Amino acid sequence: MAEGFDEHEHEHATQLADFLARHPNTLVLTGAGMSTASGIPGYRDREGVRRGNLPTQGPEFRRSQAAQRRYWARSMVGWPVLAGARPNAGHRALAALEQGGHLRALLTQNVDGLHTQAGSRAVIELHGNIHLTVCLDCGERSSRASVQEQLVAANPHFANIVATPLPDGDAQLEPEALADFRLPACPHCGGTLMPDVVFFGDNVPAARTAAAVAMMDAADALLVVGSSLVVFSGFRFCRLAHAAGKPIAAVNLGYTRADPLLTLKIEKQAEHLLPGVAHLLNQTGGDTPLQHFAQGETQ
């Protein structure tokens, strides 16, 4: 049995390892639950109910300076938590599984960039990357870290505010007076900046969606990790897999929108389960069924 694994955890790891051994071209889809062990709060509870502030809506952000001030003020306060986040054991295990040839590719609904930091290579970030900003006027991209320096210099009265962190660099903060909050400006043209992410109310870019759908078409199974799949941009891949007769496994605490479609569901935290799965597959090569591991025959 793998070191540090109890019998119950070992059984779950063996089930998922066997699923991946039988489907070596599995596509992985990850959500916010993947990154909670890295200190980034998730969006929803076990029943799929949303927590925290109402999300920023893309159309409102683009037309309203008040919405921009509200977003950037909360982001300025919440950014340090996200900027300091590092990949957890679950991220590293998925990277190891990809490198070992046990996964085809990875789609993520997360914008934190932690999969690529962990070493995953075949990654599509469906909702973008919060570490970049894009100018709505000239289209140039800038680093979010440099924008934070600009925000702090322009709004020193916000620099020492402490608030409960929320997903994606947001904070539980509703400033009463934002009229004097100074917005960041594009370093290239002085235009309006927004994070390079897909806000609620916006669509995933068509080319990105097409590339992700092509990945699903080429895969022989789907593995969902840390997502309730309430948002359609993720759930659509479960629908595609099910329609094509491809098996779907999920590792998630609590409800997922795809529960009726699942072949296998394991209610464990990714950072606890996935390292054991990687251990089992990478020590066997993943080329045979793993039933023998159920008897505790690992090293």
mmCIF file of C-alpha atoms in Angstrom:
data_model
loop_
_atom_site.group_PDB
_atom_site.id
_atom_site.type_symbol
_atom_site.label_atom_id
_atom_site.label_comp_id
_atom_site.label_asym_id
_atom_site.label_seq_id
_atom_site.Cartn_x
_atom_site.Cartn_y
_atom_site.Cartn_z
ATOM 1 C CA MET A 1 0.000 0.000 0.000
ATOM 2 C CA ALA A 2 1.265 3.497 -0.828
ATOM 3 C CA GLU A 3 2.957 5.267 2.063
ATOM 4 C CA GLY A 4 0.610 7.546 4.061
ATOM 5 C CA PHE A 5 -2.528 5.990 2.494
ATOM 6 C CA ASP A 6 -5.156 4.250 4.620
ATOM 7 C CA GLU A 7 -7.149 1.302 3.274
ATOM 8 C CA HIS A 8 -10.209 3.376 2.353
ATOM 9 C CA GLU A 9 -8.161 5.995 0.482
ATOM 10 C CA HIS A 10 -6.224 3.215 -1.229
ATOM 11 C CA GLU A 11 -9.462 1.672 -2.511
ATOM 12 C CA HIS A 12 -10.591 4.981 -4.027
ATOM 13 C CA ALA A 13 -7.178 5.580 -5.599
ATOM 14 C CA THR A 14 -7.243 2.088 -7.083
ATOM 15 C CA GLN A 15 -10.705 2.685 -8.599
ATOM 16 C CA LEU A 16 -9.581 5.871 -10.340
ATOM 17 C CA ALA A 17 -6.216 4.410 -11.354
ATOM 18 C CA ASP A 18 -8.034 1.493 -12.952
ATOM 19 C CA PHE A 19 -10.347 3.915 -14.798
ATOM 20 C CA LEU A 20 -7.335 5.785 -16.204
ATOM 21 C CA ALA A 21 -5.486 2.567 -17.052
ATOM 22 C CA ARG A 22 -8.486 1.462 -19.133
ATOM 23 C CA HIS A 23 -8.831 4.915 -20.729
ATOM 24 C CA PRO A 24 -5.293 6.293 -21.315
ATOM 25 C CA ASN A 25 -6.598 9.126 -23.512
ATOM 26 C CA THR A 26 -8.698 10.648 -20.749
ATOM 27 C CA LEU A 27 -9.380 14.380 -20.861
ATOM 28 C CA VAL A 28 -9.387 16.111 -17.459
ATOM 29 C CA LEU A 29 -11.676 19.036 -16.591
ATOM 30 C CA THR A 30 -10.904 20.912 -13.361
ATOM 31 C CA GLY A 31 -12.773 23.517 -11.338
ATOM 32 C CA ALA A 32 -12.382 25.672 -8.250
ATOM 33 C CA GLY A 33 -12.227 22.707 -5.860
ATOM 34 C CA MET A 34 -8.879 21.862 -7.437
ATOM 35 C CA SER A 35 -7.293 24.989 -5.935
ATOM 36 C CA THR A 36 -8.866 25.296 -2.478
ATOM 37 C CA ALA A 37 -5.885 23.464 -0.939
ATOM 38 C CA SER A 38 -3.696 26.226 -2.425
ATOM 39 C CA GLY A 39 -5.583 28.792 -0.332
ATOM 40 C CA ILE A 40 -7.940 30.014 -3.075
ATOM 41 C CA PRO A 41 -11.585 29.888 -1.932
ATOM 42 C CA GLY A 42 -14.108 27.932 -3.977
ATOM 43 C CA TYR A 43 -17.279 29.376 -5.465
ATOM 44 C CA ARG A 44 -19.839 26.922 -4.082
ATOM 45 C CA ASP A 45 -20.688 24.702 -1.114
ATOM 46 C CA ARG A 46 -21.266 20.933 -1.250
ATOM 47 C CA GLU A 47 -24.795 21.464 -2.583
ATOM 48 C CA GLY A 48 -23.561 23.686 -5.413
ATOM 49 C CA VAL A 49 -24.907 26.904 -3.850
ATOM 50 C CA ARG A 50 -22.830 29.984 -4.593
ATOM 51 C CA ARG A 51 -21.040 31.822 -1.759
ATOM 52 C CA GLY A 52 -19.809 35.393 -1.417
ATOM 53 C CA ASN A 53 -20.316 38.491 -3.554
ATOM 54 C CA LEU A 54 -22.349 38.481 -6.723
ATOM 55 C CA PRO A 55 -19.842 38.012 -9.554
ATOM 56 C CA THR A 56 -18.805 40.877 -11.785
ATOM 57 C CA GLN A 57 -20.762 40.842 -15.035
ATOM 58 C CA GLY A 58 -18.725 41.435 -18.185
ATOM 59 C CA PRO A 59 -21.207 43.713 -19.998
ATOM 60 C CA GLU A 60 -21.624 45.875 -16.900
ATOM 61 C CA PHE A 61 -17.851 46.125 -16.395
ATOM 62 C CA ARG A 62 -17.287 47.353 -19.945
ATOM 63 C CA ARG A 63 -19.971 50.052 -19.865
ATOM 64 C CA SER A 64 -19.717 51.332 -16.272
ATOM 65 C CA GLN A 65 -16.816 53.054 -14.532
ATOM 66 C CA ALA A 66 -18.601 52.443 -11.239
ATOM 67 C CA ALA A 67 -18.471 48.696 -11.918
ATOM 68 C CA GLN A 68 -14.798 49.008 -12.874
ATOM 69 C CA ARG A 69 -13.996 50.850 -9.642
ATOM 70 C CA ARG A 70 -15.870 48.243 -7.592
ATOM 71 C CA TYR A 71 -14.039 45.401 -9.328
ATOM 72 C CA TRP A 72 -10.556 46.901 -9.114
ATOM 73 C CA ALA A 73 -10.965 47.998 -5.480
ATOM 74 C CA ARG A 74 -11.942 44.473 -4.424
ATOM 75 C CA SER A 75 -9.271 42.958 -6.649
ATOM 76 C CA MET A 76 -6.590 45.230 -5.228
ATOM 77 C CA VAL A 77 -7.396 43.969 -1.722
ATOM 78 C CA GLY A 78 -7.829 40.309 -2.714
ATOM 79 C CA TRP A 79 -4.935 39.977 -5.171
ATOM 80 C CA PRO A 80 -2.140 39.136 -2.686
ATOM 81 C CA VAL A 81 -3.844 35.838 -1.727
ATOM 82 C CA LEU A 82 -4.030 34.682 -5.325
ATOM 83 C CA ALA A 83 -0.599 36.024 -6.227
ATOM 84 C CA GLY A 84 0.924 34.012 -3.386
ATOM 85 C CA ALA A 85 -0.875 30.745 -4.201
ATOM 86 C CA ARG A 86 1.222 27.778 -5.249
ATOM 87 C CA PRO A 87 0.282 24.417 -6.836
ATOM 88 C CA ASN A 88 -0.856 21.789 -4.365
ATOM 89 C CA ALA A 89 -0.342 18.023 -4.405
ATOM 90 C CA GLY A 90 -3.360 17.544 -6.681
ATOM 91 C CA HIS A 91 -1.966 19.886 -9.346
ATOM 92 C CA ARG A 92 1.403 18.160 -9.171
ATOM 93 C CA ALA A 93 -0.194 14.705 -9.430
ATOM 94 C CA LEU A 94 -2.089 15.659 -12.608
ATOM 95 C CA ALA A 95 1.151 16.958 -14.109
ATOM 96 C CA ALA A 96 2.864 13.674 -13.197
ATOM 97 C CA LEU A 97 0.030 11.661 -14.749
ATOM 98 C CA GLU A 98 0.303 13.666 -17.977
ATOM 99 C CA GLN A 99 4.073 13.230 -18.067
ATOM 100 C CA GLY A 100 3.624 9.497 -17.455
ATOM 101 C CA GLY A 101 1.303 9.215 -20.460
ATOM 102 C CA HIS A 102 -1.833 8.483 -18.401
ATOM 103 C CA LEU A 103 -3.816 11.595 -19.412
ATOM 104 C CA ARG A 104 -4.407 13.137 -22.816
ATOM 105 C CA ALA A 105 -4.887 16.799 -21.932
ATOM 106 C CA LEU A 106 -6.438 19.141 -19.397
ATOM 107 C CA LEU A 107 -9.173 21.771 -19.520
ATOM 108 C CA THR A 108 -9.569 24.071 -16.541
ATOM 109 C CA GLN A 109 -12.291 26.488 -15.532
ATOM 110 C CA ASN A 110 -9.791 28.069 -13.119
ATOM 111 C CA VAL A 111 -7.953 31.287 -13.932
ATOM 112 C CA ASP A 112 -5.173 30.915 -11.344
ATOM 113 C CA GLY A 113 -2.517 29.432 -13.661
ATOM 114 C CA LEU A 114 -1.587 26.738 -11.129
ATOM 115 C CA HIS A 115 -1.745 23.818 -13.553
ATOM 116 C CA THR A 116 0.992 25.242 -15.757
ATOM 117 C CA GLN A 117 3.008 26.215 -12.689
ATOM 118 C CA ALA A 118 2.777 22.566 -11.575
ATOM 119 C CA GLY A 119 4.137 21.335 -14.911
ATOM 120 C CA SER A 120 1.045 20.386 -16.933
ATOM 121 C CA ARG A 121 1.658 21.129 -20.604
ATOM 122 C CA ALA A 122 -1.450 20.275 -22.652
ATOM 123 C CA VAL A 123 -3.695 22.825 -20.920
ATOM 124 C CA ILE A 124 -6.549 25.021 -22.121
ATOM 125 C CA GLU A 125 -7.643 27.703 -19.642
ATOM 126 C CA LEU A 126 -11.311 27.995 -20.614
ATOM 127 C CA HIS A 127 -11.910 31.188 -18.648
ATOM 128 C CA GLY A 128 -8.530 32.837 -19.203
ATOM 129 C CA ASN A 129 -5.709 33.699 -16.819
ATOM 130 C CA ILE A 130 -6.034 36.203 -13.983
ATOM 131 C CA HIS A 131 -2.280 36.885 -14.070
ATOM 132 C CA LEU A 132 -2.789 38.932 -17.230
ATOM 133 C CA THR A 133 -4.835 42.031 -18.052
ATOM 134 C CA VAL A 134 -6.037 43.182 -21.455
ATOM 135 C CA CYS A 135 -6.664 46.724 -22.677
ATOM 136 C CA LEU A 136 -10.185 47.260 -24.006
ATOM 137 C CA ASP A 137 -8.875 50.027 -26.282
ATOM 138 C CA CYS A 138 -5.677 48.734 -27.878
ATOM 139 C CA GLY A 139 -5.821 45.004 -27.015
ATOM 140 C CA GLU A 140 -2.340 44.861 -25.479
ATOM 141 C CA ARG A 141 -1.768 42.553 -22.511
ATOM 142 C CA SER A 142 0.042 43.422 -19.291
ATOM 143 C CA SER A 143 0.950 41.474 -16.181
ATOM 144 C CA ARG A 144 -1.535 41.684 -13.321
ATOM 145 C CA ALA A 145 1.388 42.062 -10.897
ATOM 146 C CA SER A 146 2.424 45.319 -12.556
ATOM 147 C CA VAL A 147 -1.167 46.549 -12.406
ATOM 148 C CA GLN A 148 -1.167 45.856 -8.665
ATOM 149 C CA GLU A 149 1.825 48.176 -8.260
ATOM 150 C CA GLN A 150 -0.065 50.838 -10.168
ATOM 151 C CA LEU A 151 -3.191 50.369 -8.020
ATOM 152 C CA VAL A 152 -1.313 50.567 -4.726
ATOM 153 C CA ALA A 153 0.582 53.692 -5.794
ATOM 154 C CA ALA A 154 -2.615 55.404 -6.945
ATOM 155 C CA ASN A 155 -4.801 54.306 -4.007
ATOM 156 C CA PRO A 156 -2.652 54.188 -0.869
ATOM 157 C CA HIS A 157 -5.738 54.511 1.376
ATOM 158 C CA PHE A 158 -6.774 51.001 0.212
ATOM 159 C CA ALA A 159 -3.367 49.412 0.663
ATOM 160 C CA ASN A 160 -3.871 48.288 4.271
ATOM 161 C CA ILE A 161 -7.485 47.122 4.071
ATOM 162 C CA VAL A 162 -7.984 43.527 5.226
ATOM 163 C CA ALA A 163 -10.981 41.561 3.923
ATOM 164 C CA THR A 164 -12.046 37.936 3.593
ATOM 165 C CA PRO A 165 -10.586 36.514 0.373
ATOM 166 C CA LEU A 166 -12.956 35.248 -2.322
ATOM 167 C CA PRO A 167 -12.321 33.248 -5.508
ATOM 168 C CA ASP A 168 -10.057 34.550 -8.260
ATOM 169 C CA GLY A 169 -8.443 37.395 -6.330
ATOM 170 C CA ASP A 170 -11.713 38.964 -5.210
ATOM 171 C CA ALA A 171 -12.399 40.081 -1.633
ATOM 172 C CA GLN A 172 -15.475 40.361 0.588
ATOM 173 C CA LEU A 173 -15.506 44.117 0.381
ATOM 174 C CA GLU A 174 -18.224 46.623 -0.513
ATOM 175 C CA PRO A 175 -16.558 50.048 -0.271
ATOM 176 C CA GLU A 176 -19.036 52.796 0.513
ATOM 177 C CA ALA A 177 -17.217 55.576 -1.325
ATOM 178 C CA LEU A 178 -15.345 54.785 -4.519
ATOM 179 C CA ALA A 179 -15.665 58.083 -6.347
ATOM 180 C CA ASP A 180 -12.014 58.881 -5.645
ATOM 181 C CA PHE A 181 -10.687 55.375 -6.396
ATOM 182 C CA ARG A 182 -8.234 55.685 -9.277
ATOM 183 C CA LEU A 183 -8.507 53.050 -11.972
ATOM 184 C CA PRO A 184 -5.445 51.419 -13.526
ATOM 185 C CA ALA A 185 -4.555 52.477 -17.057
ATOM 186 C CA CYS A 186 -3.004 50.572 -19.938
ATOM 187 C CA PRO A 187 0.773 51.183 -19.963
ATOM 188 C CA HIS A 188 0.723 51.153 -23.773
ATOM 189 C CA CYS A 189 -2.114 53.581 -24.592
ATOM 190 C CA GLY A 190 -3.629 54.740 -21.296
ATOM 191 C CA GLY A 191 -6.855 52.871 -22.065
ATOM 192 C CA THR A 192 -9.229 50.802 -19.898
ATOM 193 C CA LEU A 193 -7.887 47.586 -18.387
ATOM 194 C CA MET A 194 -9.775 44.463 -17.464
ATOM 195 C CA PRO A 195 -8.469 41.086 -16.303
ATOM 196 C CA ASP A 196 -7.855 38.681 -19.175
ATOM 197 C CA VAL A 197 -10.633 36.363 -18.022
ATOM 198 C CA VAL A 198 -14.146 35.436 -19.099
ATOM 199 C CA PHE A 199 -16.481 37.316 -16.781
ATOM 200 C CA PHE A 200 -19.946 36.037 -15.953
ATOM 201 C CA GLY A 201 -22.284 37.109 -18.732
ATOM 202 C CA ASP A 202 -19.553 36.666 -21.363
ATOM 203 C CA ASN A 203 -18.782 33.700 -23.612
ATOM 204 C CA VAL A 204 -15.625 31.644 -23.863
ATOM 205 C CA PRO A 205 -13.875 32.786 -27.090
ATOM 206 C CA ALA A 206 -15.005 30.691 -30.050
ATOM 207 C CA ALA A 207 -11.506 29.531 -31.026
ATOM 208 C CA ARG A 208 -10.803 28.394 -27.459
ATOM 209 C CA THR A 209 -14.106 26.519 -27.305
ATOM 210 C CA ALA A 210 -13.385 24.833 -30.638
ATOM 211 C CA ALA A 211 -9.951 23.687 -29.437
ATOM 212 C CA ALA A 212 -11.447 22.307 -26.220
ATOM 213 C CA VAL A 213 -14.233 20.480 -28.072
ATOM 214 C CA ALA A 214 -11.610 18.957 -30.380
ATOM 215 C CA MET A 215 -9.769 17.686 -27.303
ATOM 216 C CA MET A 216 -12.989 16.075 -26.063
ATOM 217 C CA ASP A 217 -13.648 14.516 -29.453
ATOM 218 C CA ALA A 218 -10.159 12.964 -29.465
ATOM 219 C CA ALA A 219 -10.377 11.665 -25.879
ATOM 220 C CA ASP A 220 -11.789 8.286 -24.882
ATOM 221 C CA ALA A 221 -13.054 9.371 -21.440
ATOM 222 C CA LEU A 222 -13.559 12.422 -19.237
ATOM 223 C CA LEU A 223 -12.384 13.004 -15.670
ATOM 224 C CA VAL A 224 -13.888 15.942 -13.746
ATOM 225 C CA VAL A 225 -11.951 17.172 -10.704
ATOM 226 C CA GLY A 226 -13.174 19.755 -8.208
ATOM 227 C CA SER A 227 -16.175 21.150 -10.085
ATOM 228 C CA SER A 228 -19.912 21.181 -9.397
ATOM 229 C CA LEU A 229 -20.343 21.807 -13.161
ATOM 230 C CA VAL A 230 -23.067 24.367 -12.500
ATOM 231 C CA VAL A 231 -21.546 26.666 -15.136
ATOM 232 C CA PHE A 232 -22.414 25.440 -18.629
ATOM 233 C CA SER A 233 -18.941 26.070 -20.077
ATOM 234 C CA GLY A 234 -17.781 23.058 -18.045
ATOM 235 C CA PHE A 235 -20.947 20.956 -18.059
ATOM 236 C CA ARG A 236 -21.059 20.982 -21.863
ATOM 237 C CA PHE A 237 -18.074 18.599 -21.957
ATOM 238 C CA CYS A 238 -19.964 16.079 -19.832
ATOM 239 C CA ARG A 239 -22.856 16.307 -22.255
ATOM 240 C CA LEU A 240 -20.505 15.795 -25.208
ATOM 241 C CA ALA A 241 -18.826 12.804 -23.554
ATOM 242 C CA HIS A 242 -22.139 11.211 -22.595
ATOM 243 C CA ALA A 243 -23.612 11.722 -26.069
ATOM 244 C CA ALA A 244 -20.568 9.991 -27.565
ATOM 245 C CA GLY A 245 -20.810 7.056 -25.147
ATOM 246 C CA LYS A 246 -17.575 7.979 -23.376
ATOM 247 C CA PRO A 247 -17.323 7.191 -19.636
ATOM 248 C CA ILE A 248 -17.139 10.055 -17.142
ATOM 249 C CA ALA A 249 -15.483 9.944 -13.715
ATOM 250 C CA ALA A 250 -15.610 12.712 -11.110
ATOM 251 C CA VAL A 251 -13.594 13.561 -8.026
ATOM 252 C CA ASN A 252 -15.592 16.176 -6.136
ATOM 253 C CA LEU A 253 -16.926 16.856 -2.651
ATOM 254 C CA GLY A 254 -20.706 17.017 -2.964
ATOM 255 C CA TYR A 255 -23.125 17.625 -5.814
ATOM 256 C CA THR A 256 -22.226 17.901 -9.480
ATOM 257 C CA ARG A 257 -24.644 18.809 -12.256
ATOM 258 C CA ALA A 258 -23.482 15.705 -14.120
ATOM 259 C CA ASP A 259 -24.185 13.197 -11.322
ATOM 260 C CA PRO A 260 -26.726 11.227 -13.429
ATOM 261 C CA LEU A 261 -24.146 10.873 -16.233
ATOM 262 C CA LEU A 262 -21.230 9.588 -14.161
ATOM 263 C CA THR A 263 -19.625 6.172 -14.476
ATOM 264 C CA LEU A 264 -17.560 6.702 -11.326
ATOM 265 C CA LYS A 265 -17.797 9.321 -8.576
ATOM 266 C CA ILE A 266 -15.358 9.664 -5.688
ATOM 267 C CA GLU A 267 -16.112 12.220 -2.977
ATOM 268 C CA LYS A 268 -12.567 13.001 -1.900
ATOM 269 C CA GLN A 269 -10.349 16.056 -2.028
ATOM 270 C CA ALA A 270 -8.122 16.039 -5.093
ATOM 271 C CA GLU A 271 -4.938 16.801 -3.184
ATOM 272 C CA HIS A 272 -5.493 13.679 -1.043
ATOM 273 C CA LEU A 273 -6.599 11.262 -3.763
ATOM 274 C CA LEU A 274 -4.622 12.117 -6.903
ATOM 275 C CA PRO A 275 -1.083 11.611 -5.544
ATOM 276 C CA GLY A 276 -2.020 7.998 -4.740
ATOM 277 C CA VAL A 277 -3.430 7.541 -8.239
ATOM 278 C CA ALA A 278 -0.226 8.873 -9.775
ATOM 279 C CA HIS A 279 1.810 6.581 -7.520
ATOM 280 C CA LEU A 280 -0.151 3.515 -8.611
ATOM 281 C CA LEU A 281 -0.032 4.259 -12.325
ATOM 282 C CA ASN A 282 3.512 5.536 -12.576
ATOM 283 C CA GLN A 283 4.940 2.524 -10.766
ATOM 284 C CA THR A 284 3.101 0.039 -13.034
ATOM 285 C CA GLY A 285 3.291 1.910 -16.308
ATOM 286 C CA GLY A 286 -0.508 1.934 -16.359
ATOM 287 C CA ASP A 287 -0.615 -0.748 -19.064
ATOM 288 C CA THR A 288 -2.609 -3.387 -17.155
ATOM 289 C CA PRO A 289 -5.727 -3.373 -14.953
ATOM 290 C CA LEU A 290 -4.981 -2.602 -11.337
ATOM 291 C CA GLN A 291 -7.217 -5.050 -9.468
ATOM 292 C CA HIS A 292 -4.167 -6.595 -7.820
ATOM 293 C CA PHE A 293 -3.567 -3.323 -5.958
ATOM 294 C CA ALA A 294 -6.872 -3.820 -4.110
ATOM 295 C CA GLN A 295 -5.125 -6.561 -2.145
ATOM 296 C CA GLY A 296 -2.437 -4.104 -1.040
ATOM 297 C CA GLU A 297 0.288 -5.391 -3.343
ATOM 298 C CA THR A 298 2.053 -2.067 -3.860
ATOM 299 C CA GLN A 299 5.560 -1.513 -2.619
#
